[in-house]
Short mmCIF file of C-alpha atoms in Angstrom, two decimals:
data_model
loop_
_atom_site.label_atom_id
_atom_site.label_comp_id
_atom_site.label_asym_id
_atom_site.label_seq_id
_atom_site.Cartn_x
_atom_site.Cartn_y
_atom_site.Cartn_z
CA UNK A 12 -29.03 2.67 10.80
CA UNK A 13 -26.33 0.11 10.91
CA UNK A 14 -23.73 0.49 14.05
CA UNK A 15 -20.75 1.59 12.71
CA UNK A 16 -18.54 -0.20 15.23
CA UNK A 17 -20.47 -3.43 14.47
CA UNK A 18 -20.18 -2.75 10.89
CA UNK A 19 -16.64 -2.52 11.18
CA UNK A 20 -15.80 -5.54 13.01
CA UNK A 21 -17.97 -8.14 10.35
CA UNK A 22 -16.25 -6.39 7.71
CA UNK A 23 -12.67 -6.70 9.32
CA UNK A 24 -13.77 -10.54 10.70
CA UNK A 25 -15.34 -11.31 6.46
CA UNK A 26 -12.15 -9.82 5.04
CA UNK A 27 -9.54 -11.92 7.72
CA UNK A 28 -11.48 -15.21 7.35
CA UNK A 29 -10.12 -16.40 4.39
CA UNK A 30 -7.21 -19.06 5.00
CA UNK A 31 -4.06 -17.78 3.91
CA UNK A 32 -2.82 -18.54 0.14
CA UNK A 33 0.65 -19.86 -0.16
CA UNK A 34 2.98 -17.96 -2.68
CA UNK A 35 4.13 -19.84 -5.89
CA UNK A 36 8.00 -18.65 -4.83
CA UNK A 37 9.68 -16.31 -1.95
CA UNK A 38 12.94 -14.48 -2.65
CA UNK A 39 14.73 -11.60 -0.59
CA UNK A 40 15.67 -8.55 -1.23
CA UNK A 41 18.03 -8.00 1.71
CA UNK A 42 19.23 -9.77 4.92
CA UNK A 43 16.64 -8.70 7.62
CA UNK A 44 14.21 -11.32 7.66
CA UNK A 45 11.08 -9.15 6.88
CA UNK A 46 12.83 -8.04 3.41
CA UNK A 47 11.12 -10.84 1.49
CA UNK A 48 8.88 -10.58 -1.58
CA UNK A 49 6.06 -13.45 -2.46
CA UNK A 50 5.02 -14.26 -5.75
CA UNK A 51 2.22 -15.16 -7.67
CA UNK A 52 1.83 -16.43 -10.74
CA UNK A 53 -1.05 -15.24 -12.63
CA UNK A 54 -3.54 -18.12 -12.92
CA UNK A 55 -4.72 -17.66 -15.90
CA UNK A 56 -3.36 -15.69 -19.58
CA UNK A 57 0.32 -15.08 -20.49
CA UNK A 58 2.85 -12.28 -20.26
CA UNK A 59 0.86 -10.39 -17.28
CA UNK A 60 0.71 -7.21 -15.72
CA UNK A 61 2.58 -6.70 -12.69
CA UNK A 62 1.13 -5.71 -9.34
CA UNK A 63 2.96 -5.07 -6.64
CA UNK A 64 1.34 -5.34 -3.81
CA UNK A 65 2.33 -3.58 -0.29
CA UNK A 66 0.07 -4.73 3.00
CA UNK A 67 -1.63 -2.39 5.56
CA UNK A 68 -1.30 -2.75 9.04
CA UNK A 69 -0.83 0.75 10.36
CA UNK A 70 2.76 0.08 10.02
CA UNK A 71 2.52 -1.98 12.67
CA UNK A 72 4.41 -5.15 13.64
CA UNK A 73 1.79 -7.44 14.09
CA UNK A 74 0.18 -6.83 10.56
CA UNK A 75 2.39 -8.81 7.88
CA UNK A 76 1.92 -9.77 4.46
CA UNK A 77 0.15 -12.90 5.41
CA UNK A 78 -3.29 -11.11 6.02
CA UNK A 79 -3.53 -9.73 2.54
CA UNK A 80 -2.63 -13.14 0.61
CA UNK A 81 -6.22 -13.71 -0.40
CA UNK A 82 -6.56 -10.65 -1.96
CA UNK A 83 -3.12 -11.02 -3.86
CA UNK A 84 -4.49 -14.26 -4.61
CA UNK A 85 -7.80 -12.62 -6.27
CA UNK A 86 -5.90 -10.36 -9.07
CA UNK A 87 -3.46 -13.59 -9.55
CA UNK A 88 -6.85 -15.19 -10.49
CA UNK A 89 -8.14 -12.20 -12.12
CA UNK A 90 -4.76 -12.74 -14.45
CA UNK A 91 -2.61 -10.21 -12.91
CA UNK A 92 1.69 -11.75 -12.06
CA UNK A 93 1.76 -10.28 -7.89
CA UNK A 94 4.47 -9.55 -6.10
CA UNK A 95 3.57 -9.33 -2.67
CA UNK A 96 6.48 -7.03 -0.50
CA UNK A 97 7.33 -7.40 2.99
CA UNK A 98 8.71 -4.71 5.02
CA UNK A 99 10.36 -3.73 7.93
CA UNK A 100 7.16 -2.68 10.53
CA UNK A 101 7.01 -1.38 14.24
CA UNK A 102 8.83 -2.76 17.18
CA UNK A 103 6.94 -4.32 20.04
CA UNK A 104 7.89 -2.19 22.49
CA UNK A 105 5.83 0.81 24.95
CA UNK A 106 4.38 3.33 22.55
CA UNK A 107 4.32 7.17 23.98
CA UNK A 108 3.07 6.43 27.22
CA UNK A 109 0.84 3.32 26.29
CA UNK A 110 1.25 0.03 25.49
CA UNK A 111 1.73 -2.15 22.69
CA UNK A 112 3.43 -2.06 18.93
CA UNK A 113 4.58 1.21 17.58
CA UNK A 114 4.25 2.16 13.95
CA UNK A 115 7.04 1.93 11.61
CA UNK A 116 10.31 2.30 11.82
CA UNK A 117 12.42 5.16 10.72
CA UNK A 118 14.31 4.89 8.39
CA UNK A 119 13.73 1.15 7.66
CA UNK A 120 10.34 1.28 6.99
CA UNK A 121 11.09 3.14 3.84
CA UNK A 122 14.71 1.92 3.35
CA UNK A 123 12.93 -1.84 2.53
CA UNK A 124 10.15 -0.69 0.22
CA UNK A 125 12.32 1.25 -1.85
CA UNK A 126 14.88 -1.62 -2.08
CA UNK A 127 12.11 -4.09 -2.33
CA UNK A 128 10.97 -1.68 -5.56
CA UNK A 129 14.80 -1.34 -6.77
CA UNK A 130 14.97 -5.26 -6.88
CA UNK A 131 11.85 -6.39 -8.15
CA UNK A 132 12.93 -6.27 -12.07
CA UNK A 133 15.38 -8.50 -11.51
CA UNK A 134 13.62 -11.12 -8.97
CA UNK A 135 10.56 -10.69 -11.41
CA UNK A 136 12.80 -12.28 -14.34
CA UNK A 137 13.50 -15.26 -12.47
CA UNK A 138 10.53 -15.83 -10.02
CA UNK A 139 7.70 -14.32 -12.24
CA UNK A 140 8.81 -14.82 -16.00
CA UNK A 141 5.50 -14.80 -17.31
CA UNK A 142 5.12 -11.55 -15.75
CA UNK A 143 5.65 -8.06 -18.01
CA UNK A 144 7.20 -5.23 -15.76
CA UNK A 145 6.18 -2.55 -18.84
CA UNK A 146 3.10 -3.18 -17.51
CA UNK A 147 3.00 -2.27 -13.52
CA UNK A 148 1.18 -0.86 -10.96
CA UNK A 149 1.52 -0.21 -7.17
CA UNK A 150 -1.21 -1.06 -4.82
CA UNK A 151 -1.83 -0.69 -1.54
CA UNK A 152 -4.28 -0.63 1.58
CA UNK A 153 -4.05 1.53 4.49
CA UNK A 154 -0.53 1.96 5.40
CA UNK A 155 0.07 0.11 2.47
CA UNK A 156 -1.88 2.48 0.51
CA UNK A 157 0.63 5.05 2.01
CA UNK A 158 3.94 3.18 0.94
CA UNK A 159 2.66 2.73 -2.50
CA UNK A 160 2.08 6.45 -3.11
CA UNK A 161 4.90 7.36 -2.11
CA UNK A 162 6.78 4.78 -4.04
CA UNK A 163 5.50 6.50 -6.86
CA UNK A 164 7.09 9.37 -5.18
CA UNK A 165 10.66 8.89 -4.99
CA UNK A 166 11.62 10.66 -8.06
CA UNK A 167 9.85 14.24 -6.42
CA UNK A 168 11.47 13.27 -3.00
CA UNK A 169 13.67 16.38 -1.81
CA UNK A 170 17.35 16.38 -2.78
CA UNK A 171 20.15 14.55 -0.66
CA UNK A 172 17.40 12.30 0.53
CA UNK A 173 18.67 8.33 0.36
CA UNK A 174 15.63 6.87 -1.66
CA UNK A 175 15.27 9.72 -4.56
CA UNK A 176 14.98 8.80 -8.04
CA UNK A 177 16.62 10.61 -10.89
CA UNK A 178 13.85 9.65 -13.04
CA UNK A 179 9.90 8.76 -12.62
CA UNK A 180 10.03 5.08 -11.66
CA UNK A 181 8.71 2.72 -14.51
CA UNK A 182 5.20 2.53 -13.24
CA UNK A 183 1.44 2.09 -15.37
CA UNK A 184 0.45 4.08 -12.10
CA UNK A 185 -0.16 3.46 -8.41
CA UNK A 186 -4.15 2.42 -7.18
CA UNK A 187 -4.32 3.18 -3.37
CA UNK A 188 -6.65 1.59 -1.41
CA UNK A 189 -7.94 3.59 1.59
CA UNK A 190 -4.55 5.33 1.97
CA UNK A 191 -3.39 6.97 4.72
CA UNK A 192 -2.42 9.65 1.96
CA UNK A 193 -2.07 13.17 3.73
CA UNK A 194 -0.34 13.30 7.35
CA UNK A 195 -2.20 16.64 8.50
CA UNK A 196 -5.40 15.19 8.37
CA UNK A 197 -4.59 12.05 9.53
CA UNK A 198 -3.30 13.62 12.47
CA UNK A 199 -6.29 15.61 13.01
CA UNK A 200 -8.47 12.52 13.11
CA UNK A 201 -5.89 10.75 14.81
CA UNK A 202 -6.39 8.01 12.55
CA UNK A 203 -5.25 4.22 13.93
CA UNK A 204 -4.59 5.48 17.35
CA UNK A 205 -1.88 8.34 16.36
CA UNK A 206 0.20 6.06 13.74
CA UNK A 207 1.60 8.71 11.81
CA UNK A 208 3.13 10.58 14.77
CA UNK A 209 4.74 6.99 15.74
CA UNK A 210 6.13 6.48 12.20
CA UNK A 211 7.84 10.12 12.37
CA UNK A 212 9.09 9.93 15.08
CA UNK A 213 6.93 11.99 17.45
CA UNK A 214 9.22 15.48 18.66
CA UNK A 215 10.97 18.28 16.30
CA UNK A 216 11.73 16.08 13.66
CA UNK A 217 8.62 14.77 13.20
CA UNK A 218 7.99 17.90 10.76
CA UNK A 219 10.87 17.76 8.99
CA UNK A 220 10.38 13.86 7.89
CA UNK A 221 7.18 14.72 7.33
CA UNK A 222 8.57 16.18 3.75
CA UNK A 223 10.24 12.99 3.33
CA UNK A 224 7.35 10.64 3.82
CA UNK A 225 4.07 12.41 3.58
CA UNK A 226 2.45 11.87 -0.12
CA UNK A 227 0.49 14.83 0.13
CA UNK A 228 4.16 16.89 0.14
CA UNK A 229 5.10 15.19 -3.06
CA UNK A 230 3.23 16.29 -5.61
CA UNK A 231 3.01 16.17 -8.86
CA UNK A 232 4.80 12.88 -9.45
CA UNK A 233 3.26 12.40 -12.75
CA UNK A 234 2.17 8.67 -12.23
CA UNK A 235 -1.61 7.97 -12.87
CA UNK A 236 -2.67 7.65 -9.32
CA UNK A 237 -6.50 6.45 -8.32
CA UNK A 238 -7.43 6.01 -5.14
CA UNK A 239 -10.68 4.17 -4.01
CA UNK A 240 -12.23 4.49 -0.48
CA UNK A 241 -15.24 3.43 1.68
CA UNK A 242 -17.58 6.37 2.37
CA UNK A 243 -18.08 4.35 5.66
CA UNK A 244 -14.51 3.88 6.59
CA UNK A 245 -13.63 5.02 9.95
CA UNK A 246 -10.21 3.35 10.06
CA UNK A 247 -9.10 5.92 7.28
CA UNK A 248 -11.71 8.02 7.02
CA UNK A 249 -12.83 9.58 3.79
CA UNK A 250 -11.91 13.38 4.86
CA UNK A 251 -7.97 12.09 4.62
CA UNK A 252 -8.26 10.77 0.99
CA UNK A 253 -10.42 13.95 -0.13
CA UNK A 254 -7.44 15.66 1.44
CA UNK A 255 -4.69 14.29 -1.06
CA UNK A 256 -6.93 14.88 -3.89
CA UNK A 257 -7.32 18.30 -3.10
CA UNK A 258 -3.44 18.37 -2.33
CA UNK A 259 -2.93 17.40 -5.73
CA UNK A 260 -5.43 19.45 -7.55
CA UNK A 261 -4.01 22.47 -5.96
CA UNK A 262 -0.33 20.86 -7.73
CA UNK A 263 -1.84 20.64 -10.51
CA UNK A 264 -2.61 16.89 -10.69
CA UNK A 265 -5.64 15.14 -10.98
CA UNK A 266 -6.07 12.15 -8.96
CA UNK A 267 -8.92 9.61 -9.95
CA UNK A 268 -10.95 9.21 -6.27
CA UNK A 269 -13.32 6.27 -6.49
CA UNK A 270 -15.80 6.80 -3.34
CA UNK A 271 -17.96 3.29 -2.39
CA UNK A 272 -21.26 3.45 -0.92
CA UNK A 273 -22.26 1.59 2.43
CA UNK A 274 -18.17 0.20 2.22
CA UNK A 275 -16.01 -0.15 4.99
CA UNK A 276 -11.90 -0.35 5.19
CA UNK A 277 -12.27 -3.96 4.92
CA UNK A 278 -13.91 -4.79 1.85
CA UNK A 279 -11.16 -3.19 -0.41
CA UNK A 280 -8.60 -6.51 0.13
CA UNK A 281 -12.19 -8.68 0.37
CA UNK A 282 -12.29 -10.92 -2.19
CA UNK A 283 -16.12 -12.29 -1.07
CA UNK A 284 -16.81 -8.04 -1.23
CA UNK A 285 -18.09 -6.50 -4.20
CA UNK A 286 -16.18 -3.68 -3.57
CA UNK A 287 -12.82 -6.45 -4.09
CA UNK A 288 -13.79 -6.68 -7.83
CA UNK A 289 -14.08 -2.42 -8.37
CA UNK A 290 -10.04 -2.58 -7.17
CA UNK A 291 -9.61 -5.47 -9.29
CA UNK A 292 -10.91 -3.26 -12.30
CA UNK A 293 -8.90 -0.12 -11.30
CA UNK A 294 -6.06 -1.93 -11.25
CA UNK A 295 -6.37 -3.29 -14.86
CA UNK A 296 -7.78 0.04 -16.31
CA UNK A 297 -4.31 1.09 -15.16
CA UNK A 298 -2.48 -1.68 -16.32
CA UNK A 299 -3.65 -3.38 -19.49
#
């Protein structure tokens, strides 16, 4: 039986060796430097489906949209028009008696993506004009896969909080990729080294922006949500995905969970991984 810490690091090595892809244009969406959205034009067909893209990282600082450019790069070749969204990660600074980057930032964090997601219609009709914003769909991995659930969120969010939406946001529906989609568990398996209790803010108000920012408190939204997930993963584990889906089920929403044998957290955003091509086809039975 493979290692699982061995399997872990050729996946994460495979899925970071690919050189970085250049975006076709770069605009911003506000004046911190990290509020910046690369496109991608789709390589192939006209009048695409939009994806919008948002990068994992464990909300972390020294993650950035960079990483994930090959796998934006694989749906602009599969024909989708990307948008690939910065956003506002954690500061280097001591984290809760350790050392390194915390994770997130609150409020910015989710301040930029819903911007990013307020501005995108009109960047998209002058930096992606073959794109067709009837036809979009979130995506995300990890933390990413996080952001872009609860993107799809905003119109359930609780009232007199700054990002709600009046109505369901124009979406095809959101694919999640390994998400770190329901805080409880995540918490319990202290999933990438206690990132969710970073992003909240650790302390009494930790469960009270919990409500705010945990997708598994904001439910139904009514978007057609899949999510897809290693069996192997031990970055995200499986037991946190099953736990949204449940979540949901007990709201009365079905979520679409994808589960892939002998697959990793890597391979999802892999374009030389098998497992790159099923999110590829999620994505488009979703959006075309």
């Amino acid at each position: 039986m493979p290692d699982p810490a061995a399997r872990d690091a050729a996946e994460e090595a495979s899925a970071l060796s690919h050189p970085a892809v250049d975006p076709d244009s770069t605009a911003s969406y506000g004046a911190h430097p990290d509020q910046i959205v690369d496109f991608y034009a789709p390589r192939e067909g006209d009048r695409a489906p939009l994806v919008v893209v948002l990068h994992g990282g464990a909300w972390r600082a020294p993650f950035d949209r960079r990483h994930i450019t090959p796998f934006v790069d694989f749906l602009a070749r599969r024909g989708f028009a990307v948008a690939n969204v910065e956003y506002r990660r954690g500061r280097d600074i001591p984290a809760q008696g350790g050392s390194g980057p915390v994770a997130g930032r609150w409020p910015e964090t989710f301040d930029d993506v819903a911007a990013a997601l307020d501005a995108l219609p009109a960047l998209v009709r002058t930096h992606l004009p073959r794109a067709d914003p009837r036809r979009t769909v979130v995506t995300g991995h990890s933390a990413g896969g996080h952001l872009a659930l609860w993107a799809a969120a905003r119109h359930v969010l609780p009232a007199g909080a700054p990002w709600k939406l009046e109505a369901p946001p124009v979406l095809r529906g959101v694919v999640a990729l390994a998400p770190i989609a329901h805080f409880e568990r995540a918490v319990e398996l202290d999933v990438c080294g206690g990132a969710v209790t970073q992003l909240l803010g650790g302390g009494a108000e930790a469960a009270a922006r919990a409500g705010y920012a945990d997708p598994a408190a904001l439910l139904p939204t009514g978007i057609a949500t899949a999510v897809v997930q290693g069996r192997e993963d031990t970055v995200v584990p499986q037991a946190v995905a099953e736990a949204y889906v449940d979540a949901a089920a007990k709201a009365g929403e079905m979520v679409g969970l994808t589960l892939l044998d002998d697959v990793g957290h890597f391979p999802l955003i892999d374009p030389a991984a098998d497992a790159c091509a099923v999110v590829a086809e999620e994505i488009a039975q979703l959006a075309w």
